[in-house]
Tab-separated table of C-alpha atoms and ligand atoms in Angstrom:
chain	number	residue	atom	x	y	z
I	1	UNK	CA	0.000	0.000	0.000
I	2	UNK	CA	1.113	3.645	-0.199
I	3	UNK	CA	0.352	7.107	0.987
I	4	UNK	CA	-3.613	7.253	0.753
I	5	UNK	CA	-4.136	3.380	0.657
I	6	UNK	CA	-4.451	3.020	-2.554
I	7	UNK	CA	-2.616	-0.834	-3.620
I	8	UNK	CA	-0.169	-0.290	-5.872
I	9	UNK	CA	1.156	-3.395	-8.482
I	10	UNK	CA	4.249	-4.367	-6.751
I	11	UNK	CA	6.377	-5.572	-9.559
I	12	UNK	CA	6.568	-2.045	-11.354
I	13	UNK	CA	10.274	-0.610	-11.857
I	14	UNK	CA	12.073	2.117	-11.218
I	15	UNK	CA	12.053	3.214	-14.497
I	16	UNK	CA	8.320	3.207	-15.102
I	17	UNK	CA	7.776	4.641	-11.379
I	18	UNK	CA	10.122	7.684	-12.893
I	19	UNK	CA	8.742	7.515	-16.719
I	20	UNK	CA	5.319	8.574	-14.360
I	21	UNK	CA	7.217	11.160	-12.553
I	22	UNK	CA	7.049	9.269	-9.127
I	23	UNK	CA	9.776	7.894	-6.789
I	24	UNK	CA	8.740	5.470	-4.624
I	25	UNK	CA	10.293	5.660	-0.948
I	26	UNK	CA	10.143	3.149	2.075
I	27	UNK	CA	10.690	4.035	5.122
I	28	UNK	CA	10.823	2.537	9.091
I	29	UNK	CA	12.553	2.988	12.171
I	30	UNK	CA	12.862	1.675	15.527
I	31	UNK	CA	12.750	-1.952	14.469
I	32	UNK	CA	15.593	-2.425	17.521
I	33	UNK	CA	17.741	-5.744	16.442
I	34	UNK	CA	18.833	-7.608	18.889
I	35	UNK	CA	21.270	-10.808	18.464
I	36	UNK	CA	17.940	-12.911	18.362
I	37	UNK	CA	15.982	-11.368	15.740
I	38	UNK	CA	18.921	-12.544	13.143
I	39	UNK	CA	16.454	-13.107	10.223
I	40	UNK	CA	13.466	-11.750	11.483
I	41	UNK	CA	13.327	-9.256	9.052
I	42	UNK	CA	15.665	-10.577	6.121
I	43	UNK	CA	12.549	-11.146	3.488
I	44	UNK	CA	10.373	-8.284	4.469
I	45	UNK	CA	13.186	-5.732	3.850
I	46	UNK	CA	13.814	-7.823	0.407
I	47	UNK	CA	10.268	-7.031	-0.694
I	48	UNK	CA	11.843	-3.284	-1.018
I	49	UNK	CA	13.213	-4.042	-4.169
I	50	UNK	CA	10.254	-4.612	-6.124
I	51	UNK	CA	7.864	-1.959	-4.092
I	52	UNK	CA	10.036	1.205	-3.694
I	53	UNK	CA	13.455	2.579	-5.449
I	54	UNK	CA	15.046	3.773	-1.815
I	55	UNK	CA	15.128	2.778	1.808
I	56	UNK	CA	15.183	5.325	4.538
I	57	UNK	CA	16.012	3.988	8.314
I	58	UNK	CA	15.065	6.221	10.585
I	59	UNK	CA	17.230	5.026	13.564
I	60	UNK	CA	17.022	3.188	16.569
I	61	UNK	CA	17.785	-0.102	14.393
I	62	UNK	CA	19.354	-1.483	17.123
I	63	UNK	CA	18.611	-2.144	21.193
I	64	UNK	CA	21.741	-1.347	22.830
I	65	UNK	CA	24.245	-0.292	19.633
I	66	UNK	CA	26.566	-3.370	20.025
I	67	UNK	CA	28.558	-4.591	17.562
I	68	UNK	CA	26.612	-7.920	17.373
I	69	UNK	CA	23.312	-5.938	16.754
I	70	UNK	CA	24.605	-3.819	14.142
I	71	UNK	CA	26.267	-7.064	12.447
I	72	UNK	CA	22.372	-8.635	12.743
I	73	UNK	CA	21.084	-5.544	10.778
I	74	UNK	CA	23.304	-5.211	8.441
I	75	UNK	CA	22.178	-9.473	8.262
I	76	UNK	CA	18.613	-8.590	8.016
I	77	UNK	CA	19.513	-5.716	4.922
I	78	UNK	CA	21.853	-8.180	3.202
I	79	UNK	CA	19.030	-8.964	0.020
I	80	UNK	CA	17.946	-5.429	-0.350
I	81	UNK	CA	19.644	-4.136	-3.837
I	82	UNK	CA	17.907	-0.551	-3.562
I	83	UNK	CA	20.158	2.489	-1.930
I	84	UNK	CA	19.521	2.030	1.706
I	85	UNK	CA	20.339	5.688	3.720
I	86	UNK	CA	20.306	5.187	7.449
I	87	UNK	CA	20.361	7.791	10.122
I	88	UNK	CA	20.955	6.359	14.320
I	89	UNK	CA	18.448	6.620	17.204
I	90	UNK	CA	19.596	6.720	20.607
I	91	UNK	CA	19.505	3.571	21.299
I	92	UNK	CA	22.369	2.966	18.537
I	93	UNK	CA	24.505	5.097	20.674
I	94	UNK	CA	23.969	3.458	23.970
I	95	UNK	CA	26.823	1.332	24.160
I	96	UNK	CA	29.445	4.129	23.082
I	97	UNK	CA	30.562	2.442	19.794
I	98	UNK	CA	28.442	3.214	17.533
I	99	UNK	CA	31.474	4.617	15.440
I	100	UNK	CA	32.099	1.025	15.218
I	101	UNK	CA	28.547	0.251	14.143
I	102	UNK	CA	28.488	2.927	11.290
I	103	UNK	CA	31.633	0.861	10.133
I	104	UNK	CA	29.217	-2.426	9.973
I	105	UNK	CA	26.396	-0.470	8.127
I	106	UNK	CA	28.662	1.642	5.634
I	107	UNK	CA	30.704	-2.276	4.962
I	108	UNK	CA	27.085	-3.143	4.024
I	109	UNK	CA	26.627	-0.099	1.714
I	110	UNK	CA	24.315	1.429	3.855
I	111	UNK	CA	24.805	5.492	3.142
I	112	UNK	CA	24.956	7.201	6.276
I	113	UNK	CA	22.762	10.640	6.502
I	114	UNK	CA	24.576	11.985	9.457
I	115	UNK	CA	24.805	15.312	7.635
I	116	UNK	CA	26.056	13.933	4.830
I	117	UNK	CA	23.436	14.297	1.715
I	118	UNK	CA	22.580	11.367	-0.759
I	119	UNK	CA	21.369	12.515	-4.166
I	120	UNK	CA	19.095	9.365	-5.971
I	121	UNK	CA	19.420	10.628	-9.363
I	122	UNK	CA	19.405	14.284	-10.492
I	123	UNK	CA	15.806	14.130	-9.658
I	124	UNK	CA	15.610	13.706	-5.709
I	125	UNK	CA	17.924	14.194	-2.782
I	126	UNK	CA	18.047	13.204	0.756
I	127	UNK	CA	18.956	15.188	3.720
I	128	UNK	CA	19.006	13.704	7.031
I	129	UNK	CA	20.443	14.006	10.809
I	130	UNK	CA	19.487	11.996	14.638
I	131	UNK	CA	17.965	15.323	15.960
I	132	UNK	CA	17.843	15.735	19.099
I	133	UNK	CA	15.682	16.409	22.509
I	134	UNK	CA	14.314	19.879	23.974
I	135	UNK	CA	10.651	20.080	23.548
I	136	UNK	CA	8.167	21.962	21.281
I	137	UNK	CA	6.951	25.363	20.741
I	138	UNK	CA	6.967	27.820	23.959
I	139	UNK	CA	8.109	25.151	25.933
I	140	UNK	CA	11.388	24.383	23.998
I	141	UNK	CA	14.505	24.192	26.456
I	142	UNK	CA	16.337	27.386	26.419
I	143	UNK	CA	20.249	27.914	27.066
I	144	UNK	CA	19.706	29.617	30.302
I	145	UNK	CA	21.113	28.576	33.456
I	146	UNK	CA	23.971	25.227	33.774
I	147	UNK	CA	26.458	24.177	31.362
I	148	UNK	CA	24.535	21.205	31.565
I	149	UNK	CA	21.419	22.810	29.917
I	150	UNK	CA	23.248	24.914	27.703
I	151	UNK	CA	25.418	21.470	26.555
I	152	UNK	CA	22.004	20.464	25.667
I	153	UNK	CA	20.653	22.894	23.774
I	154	UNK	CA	24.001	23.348	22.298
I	155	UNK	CA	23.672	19.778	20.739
I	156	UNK	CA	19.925	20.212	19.519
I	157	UNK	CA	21.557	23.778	17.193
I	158	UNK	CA	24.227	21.402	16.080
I	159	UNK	CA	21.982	19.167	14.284
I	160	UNK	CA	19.759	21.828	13.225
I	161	UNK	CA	22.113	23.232	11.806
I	162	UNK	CA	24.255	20.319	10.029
I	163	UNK	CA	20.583	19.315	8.533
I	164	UNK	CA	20.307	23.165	7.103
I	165	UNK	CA	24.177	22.416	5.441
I	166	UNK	CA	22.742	18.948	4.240
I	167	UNK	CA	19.900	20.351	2.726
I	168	UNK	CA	22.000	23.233	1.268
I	169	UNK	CA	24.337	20.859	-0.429
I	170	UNK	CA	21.364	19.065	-2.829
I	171	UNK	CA	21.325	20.391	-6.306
I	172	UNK	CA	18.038	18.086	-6.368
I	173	UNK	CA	14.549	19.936	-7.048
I	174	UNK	CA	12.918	17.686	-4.399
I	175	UNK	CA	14.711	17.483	-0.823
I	176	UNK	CA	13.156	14.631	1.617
I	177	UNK	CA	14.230	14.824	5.084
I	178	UNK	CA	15.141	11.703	7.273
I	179	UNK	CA	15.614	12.144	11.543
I	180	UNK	CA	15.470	9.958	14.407
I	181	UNK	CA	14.126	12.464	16.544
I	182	UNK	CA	10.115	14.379	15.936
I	183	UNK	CA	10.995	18.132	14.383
I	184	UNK	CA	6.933	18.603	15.431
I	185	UNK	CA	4.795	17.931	18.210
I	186	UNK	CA	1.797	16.453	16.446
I	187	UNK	CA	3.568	13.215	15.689
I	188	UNK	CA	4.543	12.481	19.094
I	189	UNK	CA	1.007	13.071	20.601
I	190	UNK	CA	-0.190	9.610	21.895
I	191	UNK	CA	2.656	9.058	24.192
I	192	UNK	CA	2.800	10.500	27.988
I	193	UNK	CA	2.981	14.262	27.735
I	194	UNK	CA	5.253	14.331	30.146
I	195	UNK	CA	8.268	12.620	27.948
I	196	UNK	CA	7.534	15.042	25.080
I	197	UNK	CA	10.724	16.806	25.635
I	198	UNK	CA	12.482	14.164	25.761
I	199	UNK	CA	11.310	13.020	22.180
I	200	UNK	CA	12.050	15.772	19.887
I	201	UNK	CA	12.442	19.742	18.975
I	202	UNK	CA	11.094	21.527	16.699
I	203	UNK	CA	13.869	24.009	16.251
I	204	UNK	CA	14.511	21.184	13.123
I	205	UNK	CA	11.138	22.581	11.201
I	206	UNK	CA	13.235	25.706	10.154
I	207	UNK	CA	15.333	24.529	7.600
I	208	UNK	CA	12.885	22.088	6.946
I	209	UNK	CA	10.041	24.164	5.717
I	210	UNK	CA	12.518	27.529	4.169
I	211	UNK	CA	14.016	24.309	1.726
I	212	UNK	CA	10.347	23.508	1.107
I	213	UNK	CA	10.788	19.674	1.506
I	214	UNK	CA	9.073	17.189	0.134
I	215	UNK	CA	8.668	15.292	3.084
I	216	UNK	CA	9.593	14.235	6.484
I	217	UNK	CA	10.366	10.770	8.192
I	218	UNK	CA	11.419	10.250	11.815
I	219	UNK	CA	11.158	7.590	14.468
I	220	UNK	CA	11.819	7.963	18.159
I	221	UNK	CA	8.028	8.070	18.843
I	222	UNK	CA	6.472	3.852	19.125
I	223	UNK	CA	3.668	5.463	20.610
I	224	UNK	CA	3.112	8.554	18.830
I	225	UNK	CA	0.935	9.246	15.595
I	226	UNK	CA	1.575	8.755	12.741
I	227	UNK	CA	1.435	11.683	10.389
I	228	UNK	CA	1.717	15.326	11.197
I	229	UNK	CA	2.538	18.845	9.002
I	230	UNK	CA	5.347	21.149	9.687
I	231	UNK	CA	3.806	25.411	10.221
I	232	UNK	CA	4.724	25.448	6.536
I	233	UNK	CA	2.533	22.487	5.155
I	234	UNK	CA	5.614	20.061	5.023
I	235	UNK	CA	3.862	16.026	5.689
I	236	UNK	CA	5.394	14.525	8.438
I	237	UNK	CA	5.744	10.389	8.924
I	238	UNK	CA	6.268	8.879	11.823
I	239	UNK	CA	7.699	5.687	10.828
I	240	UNK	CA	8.419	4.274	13.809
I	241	UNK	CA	7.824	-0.010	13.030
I	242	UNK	CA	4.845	-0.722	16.093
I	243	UNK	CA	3.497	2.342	14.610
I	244	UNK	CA	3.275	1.545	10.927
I	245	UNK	CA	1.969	-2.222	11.723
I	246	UNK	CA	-0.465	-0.297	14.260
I	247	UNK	CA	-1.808	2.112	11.523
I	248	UNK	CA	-1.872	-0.904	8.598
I	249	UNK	CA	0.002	0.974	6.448
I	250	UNK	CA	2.971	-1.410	6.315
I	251	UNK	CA	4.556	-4.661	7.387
I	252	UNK	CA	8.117	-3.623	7.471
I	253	UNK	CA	8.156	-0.257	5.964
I	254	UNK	CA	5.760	3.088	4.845
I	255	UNK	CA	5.517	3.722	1.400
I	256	UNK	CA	5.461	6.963	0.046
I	257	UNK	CA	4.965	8.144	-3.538
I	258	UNK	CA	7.163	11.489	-3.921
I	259	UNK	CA	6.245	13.635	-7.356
I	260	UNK	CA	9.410	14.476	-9.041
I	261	UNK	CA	10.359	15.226	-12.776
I	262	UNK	CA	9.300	13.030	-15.141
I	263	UNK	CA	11.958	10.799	-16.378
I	264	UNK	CA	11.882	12.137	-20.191
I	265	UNK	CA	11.969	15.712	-18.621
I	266	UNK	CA	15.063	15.353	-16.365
I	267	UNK	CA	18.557	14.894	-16.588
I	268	UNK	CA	18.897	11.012	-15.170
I	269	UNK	CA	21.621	9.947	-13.123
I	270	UNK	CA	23.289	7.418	-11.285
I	271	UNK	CA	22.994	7.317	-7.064
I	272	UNK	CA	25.597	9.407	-5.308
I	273	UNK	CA	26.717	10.757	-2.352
I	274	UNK	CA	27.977	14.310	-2.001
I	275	UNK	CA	31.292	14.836	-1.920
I	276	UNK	CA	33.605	17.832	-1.065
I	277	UNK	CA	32.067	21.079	0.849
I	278	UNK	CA	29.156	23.158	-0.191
I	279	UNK	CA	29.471	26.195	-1.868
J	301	LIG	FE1	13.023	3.424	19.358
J	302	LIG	FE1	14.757	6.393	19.941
């Protein structure tokens, strides 16, 4: 199924997805491997290469970031052929290696988003940081008061501001926008209100909605809801896995139809990462 629930033949290609002026995008987070689940999820995420052209992972694809779990995802990816970009959740970072875990994913071909932007053909482009905590509107954490606070908030600019480079670096017409963290409130109504702080900040919507993206997918949020808009119109996904079996829009992954050039109109290109600085 995709976006609006319409089924969708399953076996159509890339090329006549772009030949329509659609690519087709999957997307999940928080599936948390542990050593156990060591092909759990192996032909589910193989089913991406016949029903979308990318994978997105919005973090959290592990329980405790250990080397063993990020060897059983990169296990459970092993069949997919389509560009898989990744960002990490928190709980990829919990044992202190996940430098060592990147290694695992990025040995698997998985592009890392930490800042650094993936360009699918000349058509689309993907921008994508963790995120970080601090709360929503007039209750956002402020840099007043302990290091400790300001060390906080500190981090939260950090990413907002390596996702503004990221975006700044796509030549793409269409920028879609991967985090681990909620860069809006609505998404993460449904859990306790008194963790919302703790599960996102919406100091990410600026750069998000002033490089009019196409769309937004984050994680962080089992409990939340499912889609939400940015103050400038911008759909947001919360693709957190319990959330898109709970909704029945999904299995493994969301799918998401993103309007882009058609195929006979634009420039086509092979998959690449950004290199060098931006200009
Ligand atoms: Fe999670
Ligand atoms: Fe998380």
């Amino acid at each position: 199924m995709t976006d609006g629930g319409k089924p969708r033949p399953s076996g159509r290609r890339r090329d006549d997805r772009r030949r329509d002026g659609i690519v087709r995008i999957a997307a999940v987070g928080d599936f948390h491997c542990g050593e156990e689940d060591a092909g759990r999820f192996r032909e589910a995420f193989a089913r991406a290469n016949e029903e979308a052209d990318v994978l997105l992972l919005a973090g959290d694809l592990t329980r405790r970031g250990t080397p063993a779990e990020f060897r059983v995802v990169a296990g459970e990816l092993a069949d997919v052929r389509i560009p898989i970009l990744a960002v990490l959740g928190n709980h990829d970072h919990e044992s202190g290696v996940a430098d060592a875990g990147l290694a695992i994913l990025r040995e698997r071909g998985v592009h890392i988003l930490d800042g650094e932007p993936f360009e699918l053909d000349a058509g689309v482009g993907f921008a994508g940081v963790k995120g970080f905590i601090g709360g929503f509107g007039r209750w956002t954490l402020t840099a007043f008061g302990e290091d400790e606070t300001k060390g906080i908030v500190a981090a939260t600019l950090e990413e907002v501001s390596r996702l503004e480079f990221a975006l700044r670096r796509l030549s793409t017409p269409v920028r879609v926008v991967l985090l681990h963290y909620s860069p809006i409130c609505d998404t993460v109504v449904g859990e306790p209100e008194q963790i919302f702080p703790f599960l996102g900040n919406d100091r990410l919507v600026e750069p998000i909605d002033r490089f009019q993206a196409a769309a937004v997918f984050h994680g962080h949020a089992h409990h939340g809801t499912f889609r939400g808009k940015t103050p400038g119109g911008i759909p947001v996904f919360n693709v957190s896995h319990v959330l898109v079996q709970k909704e029945g829009v999904g299995d493994m992954y969301f799918l998401f139809d993103v309007p882009v050039a058609r195929s006979d109109d634009a420039e086509s290109g092979q998959p690449r990462a950004i290199a060098g600085t931006a200009g």
